[in-house]
Amino acid sequence: MVFGLTSALMLFCTLWMLASDHNREWKQYQRQFQNVEAYAAKSRINAQESAAYYDQQEKLEQALREAQSELPDEKLVEAFIAEAKGREKQNGYRLGAIEAAEAELADAHAGQTSADAESAVDPTRLIDLRRNLLSALQTVLDKAKLDEDNAQRELKFKRADLDVARSKYNISVDEGKPQQDLNALEQEVQAVEEEVDNLTFGDSKAKTIGYQQKHEHRLALQKILDRINAGEAAAQKTLADHQTELKRLETTLAERQSNPGKSLLEMPIIDAFGRPLKIDNIWLPQLTINNNFRDVARFDRCTTCHQGIDKTAPGSAVTSGYPATEHETLVIVTPAEPVAFTEEQDEHLKKVLAEEGEAAQNKQAEQYNLVQNYGFQLAPQGLFDLNEVTVSVVRPETAAANAKLEPGDVIEQINDVKLLGRERAVELLLEFADWGKPMELHVRRGIPHPFSSHPRLDLFVGSLSPHKSGDVGCTICHDGQGSATAFKWASHTPNSPAQNEEWTGKYGWFNNHHWIFPMPSKRFAESTCLKCHHDVAELEPSERFPDPPAANLMAGYTTIEKFGCFGCHEINGFDGPNKRRGPDLRTEPAYFAAAQQLLTDPNLNDREKQLAHAVAAHPERTATRKLLAELIAQSVAPAKTEEGERDDEAAAKASEPRLSADSLALGKMLGADDETPGQYRKVGPSLRSVAKKVDLPFLYSWINNPTNFRPSTKMPRFFGLWDHLETDVRNDPTAHLSGHAVPTESKGLADAKKFEPVEVRSVAEYLLHYSQPFEYAEPPKNITEGASAERGKHLFQVRGCLACHQHKEFPEAKQTQGPELSRIGAKLDSDNGKQWLYSWVLEPNRYHARTVMPNLYLTSIVDEKDPKKVSDPAADITAYLLASQEAWKPEEVPELDADAVKALDELTETYLLGSFSKGRAKVYLREGIPNDAEPELKVDEKLLLKGEDNSPEAMQRKKLLYVGRQTIGRLGCSGCHDIPGFEDAKPIGTGLADWGRKDTSRLAFEQILEYLREKPPSGEHGHGAHAAEGEGEHHALDPDEMDQDTGFFVEALLNHEREGFIWQKLREPRSYDFKMTENKSYTDRLRMPKFNLTQQDIENVMTFVLGLVAEPPAAKYVYHSTPRRKAIVEGEQLLAKYNCVGCHTVKMETWEFEYKPDEFEAPPAIPDYAFLKPHFTPAELAASKDVDQRGMGHAVISGMPNPEVQEDDDGNPLYLFSLWEPAAINGETWAVGGVEVPVPEAHRLKVRPYQGGDFSRYLHPVAVEMGKKNNPNVKPSDVWGWAPPPLIREGQKVQTGWLRDFLLDPFPLRPAVVLRMPRFNMSPEEADKLVRYFAAVDNADYPYEYHLPGGGDSLSSDEAKTFGTALELVTDGKNYCVKCHMLGDYKPKGLAADMAPNLDRIYQRLRPDYLKEWLAHPQVKLPYTGMPVNFPPQNDPNESIRTKYIAGTSEDALQDVVELLLNFDSYMKRQTSIKSMVKEPPPAEAEKAALDETAKPQPRASGG
Amino acid sequence: MHGNSADFIQSIATGLGCYYLLLFAMNWIAALWLWRKGPVTYFKAFGLLPVTNVLVWMLAGMFFLTLAPFTMIGWVPTLPAGVKDLVNAASGPVTLSVGALVALGAMFVLRRFFVNPIVAWSGFNLSLLAMGLSMTDPSFAAIVTKPDNVPIVGLVFLLGFFTWLATYKAVQNDDRMAQGLPPLEKEADEKVLVWPDLVYTELICMIALTAFLLVWAIALQAPLEEPASSVKTPNPSKAPWYFLGLQEMLVYYDPWYAGVVLPSVVIFGLMAIPFLDFNKKGNGYFTIAERKFSYLVFQVGFLNLWVVLIVLGTFLRGPNWNFFGPFEPWNAHKVLAQNNVDLSQYFWVEWLGSSMPKAPEGSGAGTQFWYILEREAPGIIAVLAYFMVLPPFMATTKFFRGMFVKMGFLRFMLLSNLLLLMASLPLKMVLRWIWNLKYIISIPEYFLNF
């Protein structure tokens, strides 16, 4: 009994075990995914099995039948018989049968064609008859083959005999047999040879034929038969081709669908032994995971459940096959009234009724109805839920297809009615439809997790991606527990409280804090990129991945770069000099600061001064720096003592060094080396000479609250952050008396109010006191006009200031590279300020040697009308800016009254207590530190030395400076600013290099939850109502009640997670001091300031910081860019640093649009040189003709849309898009410089924005207005030529050496421009990087140098002659180049705006290939250029003039001119003057030409 | 920890409801068993109502049955906060250890009352009810349901049951022997065969145990914690449950003593029992009266000094090895003042008001040794006195005199020293609690503390 019971128990437990194995989560997912796959295959089959498909199939089958019943060509049959006749008897052909069969077939055909219905023959009989004929023919062929085979066999045997005979003979020769024997053998061989010949070629004597004839005979027969059969074979092949895709899909379906065998293996119990469901492992032996004591190989089993992760859409390697679920609303057009069945359908329905009954008929009728009216069908049941209304088929070019409905869509709602089942849907669609009115379908598209595919298969998982799943697995990017096979154990992380709740309920998810690598939640998924992408910048969108690979992460990175977080929080990417562990954001060594500080030492000699200046301007020049350091170090070495001089004298000399101890320390700093120095500059301006710029009231106001002066500033707020301090109930001494607590000011708040003004003031005083001298720039001497704010405003607008700065008076300019200038006048409203601003505008690097603000070449301007009037643009701009004040006034600096002095003393004492005992601190506070204590003092305390003057006023000043210095040090001002005396300051904040893995137990959460309960965080989206409920009130912190983003972070805080900590730290940095200030010294309070960050900024920064984990994987996984990619990335960084992209467009807009192929007109053909034609392969052109389900074509174009939007016939906006890249659209090639592509707004699908050039776009309308003053007919497109040019194809255009020189020292290139290229304080290395960038972007050669074919002297006389004629053409001032271009000393008449660049140094600037293409058709290179086509390949209007100079075709002339321009320098060495050679048009004509822009565009080339 | 207790209650309501249903079933099965197999006892409740034990257990079952639906819909009965605070306060190490000793003593004295099945079953029911009520506290639930700790909860109940069973049988036997009857085991002295009886029994046990393990493996999955790390140890770091008693000793003793000497002595002491035990009675049957001394020593040693320490280490030691009441959240920031002082410091500094003897700088090892001896002299003398003076003194007492006579000098000295060693543990604990005494002998120079 007991035994029976326990056995039953055991059996039960075993079964339970097997059942729970059978029901393991992943097995269920795999089973479900099989259904998904089968479903997908089925729906693809359905898509294939369209009516069109069957129509085509029907047609092809008919064609096949026709071919099969065709009457073969009589002549061929005759030829066959004729061929056969010769061998009829020998082979026993029955030719009669052929003839009979043919005759019968012919008769039948005759009957068929006689159009006599009665004698009409059943087509199948024709087929049979034809088959008879063919088989008769085949029989003959078979017999011929038999005969041939026999002959071949016979021949083979005989050949063997021949080999035997030959071998016998050879052996006999070897053995030295007598000649007779040899002869006999030789004869024997010959005899056999003859027999072989006879068998092969036939024996003419015996009248037999050989193998060869038989073979040929059979081939001849075969050929004829093939020709007879050709029609049928071709028809068969076409049909088979047509069916291939469907067959392939059917095979797939068969593989995916379950079958009895598979089902058996998937039965419970049996499936415990493995197949066919199994765990997918990705084994990554080199991509280890750190288990503290050991690195172990990763096993990623994620794909066990995420089965569809790598599935692509058919025909694409990067599009997701199973996109994740999303909801869409589609509008489908309904017919005016229900469409009736076609006859065929009617018939079929009747047949169905007869064969399968009414239910089947209804079903069929319903499908017909849906297809007829809408063009789609519904699946009998849903995939994941049987009741879901799922679309199974969408017919192309129907209402459904036009509404963009797709097979697999689940219709959830029709108009306002939510669907619960299929029947209801059918009712709504067919019975209660409001015919003629559009119907709204709410559909769910895509496949839910875990079945969906990766959304970025171009970047991840996919076989063409850089992160193939087999190579990198999943968890290196996603983290989480890769070896887990259940949802809850994989350490998924929810993205919101709602998701948290959903997962907890659905999957039993829990926050498994034991797994130290949990998946980052979706919002931080990009964090992990930093493990391998240490240089970060490479994650910008690129050619290969135009969609941003990690947008949030990059935004975080740029935010950190912008706000300079690394000034306080070092992010050291190196773990030792050669070991890279992550991104590296550190400030550069402060050599420049040390050099500048050194200059304050009055004992510096001239050489040292000179070197110090050089180092300040170019700290990257190591040799100069080392030399300076060495000189400083040598200054202490005892001067060489003369013999006899006593040692102690020398020692005395040495003990009094020429330079101060501080200077020596600075010298040491200058000599120090860092193997991997930081690369970042401090983000704030240098405060070294700040007293020469602003005064105390402004400084006080600014430090106290920077946003007061400039709301958009990146300077954070340090003072007045009191939210966490405000009131305190506990401190109210009367609470117990009154019975209820009255909120009073807490001690924390009182202290802050008392000390902060003193701190602000002392910091300002310190900065002003230690400010270094600076000499303002002097205005040029020849100025006659006074400064004019009005002129200044215009100059400010057009001379490029707005390319970096903003100003309220020009709201369209939105660049944020430089500070906002609307109030700048109020800041600099002092004598110093005015002079400083003038200096700064005129010559920025005078004040700051390495500033990114460029020199704008604001040279004096001579009035065009009155040459005597000379104005100073810098003074004008200064005047304008000084007038920009917005009536802002700095807040008043509070009096240094008794309370303030007391607070100052208290603060001084607090700081002194850090170094001295209490008693001594009090004495020092009262009397100052005795002078003899100096050697033991720290730098800070030296400020309190009694010195010579220790009057109370002097002491007070000393205390101010002391507290100022302490405060600067404590708050880390030197993290962003260069401040005198802080040259060797270290970052004050926590290092962030591995913050993403920081142990949460080491984060000081303090009383943050209490604080949040008192002041609940209100998200961006409301829920701020709590704040109004009053102070001191407690709220339950329930993340579910908050908006999803805030809730997510509050939940993280409740769980003491890093995400929560840093979120609150960035939001309210001081809030961690809540209720903590009472128990700590004032100077121990938290120091982090509050930055001007939005919620999104905070998340972006977090994405970056959480990604700093310092866990670099094996070297081969770390990203190493190709040289080309590296050049591009470095270049892009420089483009951003100097804001080149403020003026220049570096990437054109890209549009994806659709069109109706039959309505889309082909571009007019332009006759052009072959070398200019864009090249598309036939395959590319054919692919451009593909249409989608709705019959629409798609194309991608890159270039500039015309700013003037047109209207199409229906009054809808129509864009004209000017191409900058050739495009293949609708099977046609669209060239650059041709007609614009018309794109109706409704057809524009996707826009990828241009990059850079905002200022050019801003300037364009302004410049048009300016141009109109001189020429009312100026063409807007020409005006583009006056603005900074787009730098598209710059790499192919210019020579690298020229570009480098130009970047370092730009010279005027185009006379027409509104503003010149300014000069940046760019190092030669940086210029090189930019040059490399342009070469890399366009895949051009780098370095590139054009070698002249020879020196000037080596010109052959032939060449000289050619050049001579070419030069004559070039200098034809009426028709050719010099009409507009300057050349050598010649300058064409007319306005500067119409002039084009000087041609004499073109050979240094342009690459030869480019020059030739440019001259051949300028618009192909620069669509907006006004330069005309001077050498058209055909129909040259100037042909007669051209041939006067150069005989031959246009291309010859083109080639000659190109050659001339490239050899201009060497050729010109033989010439003296150009001027004399120019045949000028009469002056009146020249003037007319200059004005008459529209009649014939003035040629103008671009450049720069 | 998520502060939302309403959510927590919701999450356990269903499980707790089932638990009460199970208790209902358990009581009714017990009642059924009693009704069918007896013995049914009749007594008068409150001296008035005549009831039977069957009825009592049915009523108890009904009580649980009424609790169940309320619990399931979310009206979960909980312990009042006052009770929780009381329990928390009472479960300090002092009260727990001393209380356990007192409770055990009381149970020993009143064993006749406690072995009564009605009392035992009531106690069992009450403890299960207390358990159910306590589960509504998140802190308690977290620590009790931790997969690691579940077997220990079971162990506590099992141990209770077997201790009760043994006592129950022993009391019966003692009563019989008092009446001159042989013990029960002698009555049923029937021989059984290895095959098939024993082998069958073993087979059945094997099957039942395998089934049990299967169920356990399916229902309560093995806990997985983070990989071990030398830079970050878990807080609290706990030894396996069976070593938690040892770990608890580490609080009071130097590692070499608590971790090496004491465990070895325990093993040697157990091995020595056959040589020390001269009492021939009590073989093959349960008895207390005939082996009072052995019984008491064993129960104190095993239950008080081993099991109680394990329970304490498992459930009541939290982060930083601090004490936490059963209903107290494990807050890692809780700080307890632990300023412990060595005996030598008390002696020299507190009592004599002088400084501690300290060898002059640079003196040789020999000199230092003497200075250390001088410094630690009070402790050394005390310890020597404890182990050398006490045994002869013990031998003069009435209780031990007989033993000394029967055992002879050597065996008695061994016994008394083992007993003293055993007693040294609670003694040291008491000294720590009352006087913050760290070590009696403290020679950190040689890593020798006692």
Short mmCIF file of N, CA and C in Angstrom, two decimals, chain B residues 46-112:
data_model
loop_
_atom_site.label_atom_id
_atom_site.label_comp_id
_atom_site.label_asym_id
_atom_site.label_seq_id
_atom_site.Cartn_x
_atom_site.Cartn_y
_atom_site.Cartn_z
N PHE B 46 -13.76 25.89 29.89
CA PHE B 46 -14.11 26.90 30.89
C PHE B 46 -14.90 26.26 32.03
N GLY B 47 -14.69 25.00 32.23
CA GLY B 47 -15.36 24.31 33.33
C GLY B 47 -16.84 24.10 33.08
N LEU B 48 -17.32 24.47 31.91
CA LEU B 48 -18.76 24.38 31.67
C LEU B 48 -19.09 23.45 30.51
N LEU B 49 -18.63 23.91 29.32
CA LEU B 49 -19.05 23.20 28.11
C LEU B 49 -18.27 21.91 27.94
N PRO B 50 -18.99 20.82 27.85
CA PRO B 50 -18.28 19.58 27.59
C PRO B 50 -17.87 19.51 26.11
N VAL B 51 -16.60 19.31 25.89
CA VAL B 51 -16.12 19.20 24.50
C VAL B 51 -15.18 18.03 24.38
N THR B 52 -14.88 17.65 23.15
CA THR B 52 -13.87 16.63 22.91
C THR B 52 -12.74 17.27 22.13
N ASN B 53 -11.59 16.59 22.16
CA ASN B 53 -10.46 17.15 21.40
C ASN B 53 -10.80 17.21 19.91
N VAL B 54 -11.58 16.24 19.41
CA VAL B 54 -11.98 16.25 18.00
C VAL B 54 -12.68 17.56 17.67
N LEU B 55 -13.60 17.93 18.52
CA LEU B 55 -14.36 19.15 18.27
C LEU B 55 -13.45 20.38 18.29
N VAL B 56 -12.49 20.36 19.24
CA VAL B 56 -11.57 21.51 19.36
C VAL B 56 -10.83 21.71 18.04
N TRP B 57 -10.32 20.61 17.51
CA TRP B 57 -9.51 20.76 16.27
C TRP B 57 -10.39 21.14 15.08
N MET B 58 -11.66 20.66 15.11
CA MET B 58 -12.57 21.07 14.04
C MET B 58 -12.82 22.57 14.11
N LEU B 59 -12.99 23.06 15.35
CA LEU B 59 -13.21 24.49 15.51
C LEU B 59 -11.98 25.29 15.07
N ALA B 60 -10.80 24.79 15.47
CA ALA B 60 -9.56 25.46 15.04
C ALA B 60 -9.52 25.52 13.52
N GLY B 61 -9.88 24.37 12.90
CA GLY B 61 -9.90 24.32 11.42
C GLY B 61 -10.88 25.35 10.89
N MET B 62 -12.05 25.46 11.51
CA MET B 62 -13.04 26.42 11.04
C MET B 62 -12.49 27.84 11.11
N PHE B 63 -11.73 28.07 12.18
CA PHE B 63 -11.14 29.40 12.34
C PHE B 63 -10.25 29.73 11.13
N PHE B 64 -9.42 28.76 10.77
CA PHE B 64 -8.54 29.00 9.62
C PHE B 64 -9.36 29.13 8.34
N LEU B 65 -10.45 28.33 8.26
CA LEU B 65 -11.27 28.37 7.06
C LEU B 65 -11.90 29.76 6.88
N THR B 66 -12.27 30.39 7.99
CA THR B 66 -12.86 31.74 7.86
C THR B 66 -11.79 32.75 7.51
N LEU B 67 -10.55 32.51 7.98
CA LEU B 67 -9.48 33.46 7.65
C LEU B 67 -9.20 33.47 6.15
N ALA B 68 -9.28 32.26 5.56
CA ALA B 68 -8.80 32.10 4.17
C ALA B 68 -9.47 33.05 3.17
N PRO B 69 -10.83 33.08 3.07
CA PRO B 69 -11.42 33.92 2.02
C PRO B 69 -11.11 35.40 2.22
N PHE B 70 -11.11 35.85 3.49
CA PHE B 70 -10.79 37.27 3.72
C PHE B 70 -9.39 37.58 3.21
N THR B 71 -8.50 36.66 3.53
CA THR B 71 -7.12 36.87 3.11
C THR B 71 -7.05 36.95 1.59
N MET B 72 -7.79 36.04 0.94
CA MET B 72 -7.68 35.97 -0.51
C MET B 72 -8.20 37.22 -1.19
N ILE B 73 -9.23 37.86 -0.60
CA ILE B 73 -9.71 39.06 -1.27
C ILE B 73 -8.94 40.30 -0.83
N GLY B 74 -7.95 40.12 0.01
CA GLY B 74 -7.09 41.25 0.30
C GLY B 74 -7.22 41.82 1.69
N TRP B 75 -8.23 41.34 2.45
CA TRP B 75 -8.32 41.79 3.84
C TRP B 75 -7.46 40.88 4.68
N VAL B 76 -6.18 41.13 4.62
CA VAL B 76 -5.25 40.19 5.24
C VAL B 76 -5.06 40.54 6.70
N PRO B 77 -5.31 39.59 7.61
CA PRO B 77 -5.03 39.88 9.02
C PRO B 77 -3.53 40.00 9.24
N THR B 78 -3.15 41.03 9.96
CA THR B 78 -1.71 41.24 10.18
C THR B 78 -1.44 41.37 11.67
N LEU B 79 -0.18 41.34 11.98
CA LEU B 79 0.20 41.57 13.37
C LEU B 79 0.14 43.06 13.64
N PRO B 80 -0.39 43.48 14.78
CA PRO B 80 -0.38 44.92 15.09
C PRO B 80 1.05 45.41 15.27
N ALA B 81 1.23 46.69 14.94
CA ALA B 81 2.59 47.24 14.97
C ALA B 81 3.22 47.11 16.34
N GLY B 82 2.39 47.24 17.39
CA GLY B 82 2.91 47.14 18.74
C GLY B 82 3.54 45.79 19.00
N VAL B 83 2.87 44.74 18.53
CA VAL B 83 3.40 43.39 18.73
C VAL B 83 4.73 43.25 17.99
N LYS B 84 4.75 43.78 16.77
CA LYS B 84 5.99 43.69 15.98
C LYS B 84 7.14 44.36 16.71
N ASP B 85 6.85 45.57 17.23
CA ASP B 85 7.91 46.30 17.92
C ASP B 85 8.39 45.52 19.13
N LEU B 86 7.40 44.91 19.82
CA LEU B 86 7.75 44.13 21.00
C LEU B 86 8.67 42.97 20.62
N VAL B 87 8.27 42.28 19.55
CA VAL B 87 9.07 41.14 19.12
C VAL B 87 10.46 41.60 18.70
N ASN B 88 10.49 42.70 17.97
CA ASN B 88 11.78 43.21 17.54
C ASN B 88 12.67 43.51 18.74
N ALA B 89 12.07 44.17 19.72
CA ALA B 89 12.85 44.55 20.89
C ALA B 89 13.30 43.30 21.64
N ALA B 90 12.43 42.29 21.67
CA ALA B 90 12.73 41.10 22.47
C ALA B 90 13.71 40.17 21.79
N SER B 91 13.95 40.39 20.51
CA SER B 91 14.78 39.40 19.82
C SER B 91 16.23 39.83 19.71
N GLY B 92 16.66 40.68 20.63
CA GLY B 92 18.08 40.98 20.69
C GLY B 92 18.85 39.74 21.08
N PRO B 93 20.12 39.72 20.90
CA PRO B 93 20.90 38.52 21.18
C PRO B 93 20.82 38.13 22.65
N VAL B 94 20.77 39.14 23.53
CA VAL B 94 20.76 38.82 24.95
C VAL B 94 19.49 38.06 25.31
N THR B 95 18.36 38.72 24.98
CA THR B 95 17.09 38.08 25.34
C THR B 95 16.94 36.75 24.63
N LEU B 96 17.39 36.72 23.37
CA LEU B 96 17.19 35.48 22.62
C LEU B 96 17.95 34.32 23.25
N SER B 97 19.23 34.53 23.54
CA SER B 97 20.03 33.43 24.07
C SER B 97 19.58 33.06 25.47
N VAL B 98 19.45 34.10 26.29
CA VAL B 98 19.06 33.82 27.66
C VAL B 98 17.65 33.25 27.69
N GLY B 99 16.78 33.89 26.88
CA GLY B 99 15.39 33.44 26.81
C GLY B 99 15.31 31.98 26.38
N ALA B 100 16.11 31.62 25.39
CA ALA B 100 16.08 30.24 24.91
C ALA B 100 16.47 29.30 26.03
N LEU B 101 17.48 29.71 26.79
CA LEU B 101 17.94 28.85 27.88
C LEU B 101 16.84 28.69 28.93
N VAL B 102 16.22 29.83 29.25
CA VAL B 102 15.16 29.80 30.26
C VAL B 102 13.99 28.96 29.76
N ALA B 103 13.61 29.19 28.49
CA ALA B 103 12.48 28.47 27.91
C ALA B 103 12.74 26.98 27.93
N LEU B 104 13.96 26.62 27.57
CA LEU B 104 14.29 25.21 27.54
C LEU B 104 14.22 24.61 28.94
N GLY B 105 14.72 25.40 29.90
CA GLY B 105 14.66 24.95 31.27
C GLY B 105 13.21 24.73 31.72
N ALA B 106 12.37 25.73 31.36
CA ALA B 106 10.96 25.64 31.75
C ALA B 106 10.34 24.41 31.13
N MET B 107 10.64 24.21 29.85
CA MET B 107 10.06 23.06 29.17
C MET B 107 10.52 21.76 29.82
N PHE B 108 11.77 21.79 30.25
CA PHE B 108 12.29 20.57 30.88
C PHE B 108 11.54 20.29 32.17
N VAL B 109 11.39 21.38 32.92
CA VAL B 109 10.73 21.21 34.21
C VAL B 109 9.27 20.83 34.01
N LEU B 110 8.61 21.53 33.10
CA LEU B 110 7.18 21.30 32.89
C LEU B 110 6.94 20.33 31.75
N ARG B 111 7.82 19.37 31.55
CA ARG B 111 7.72 18.56 30.35
C ARG B 111 6.45 17.73 30.32
N ARG B 112 5.96 17.42 31.46
CA ARG B 112 4.74 16.62 31.49
C ARG B 112 3.57 17.39 30.86
#
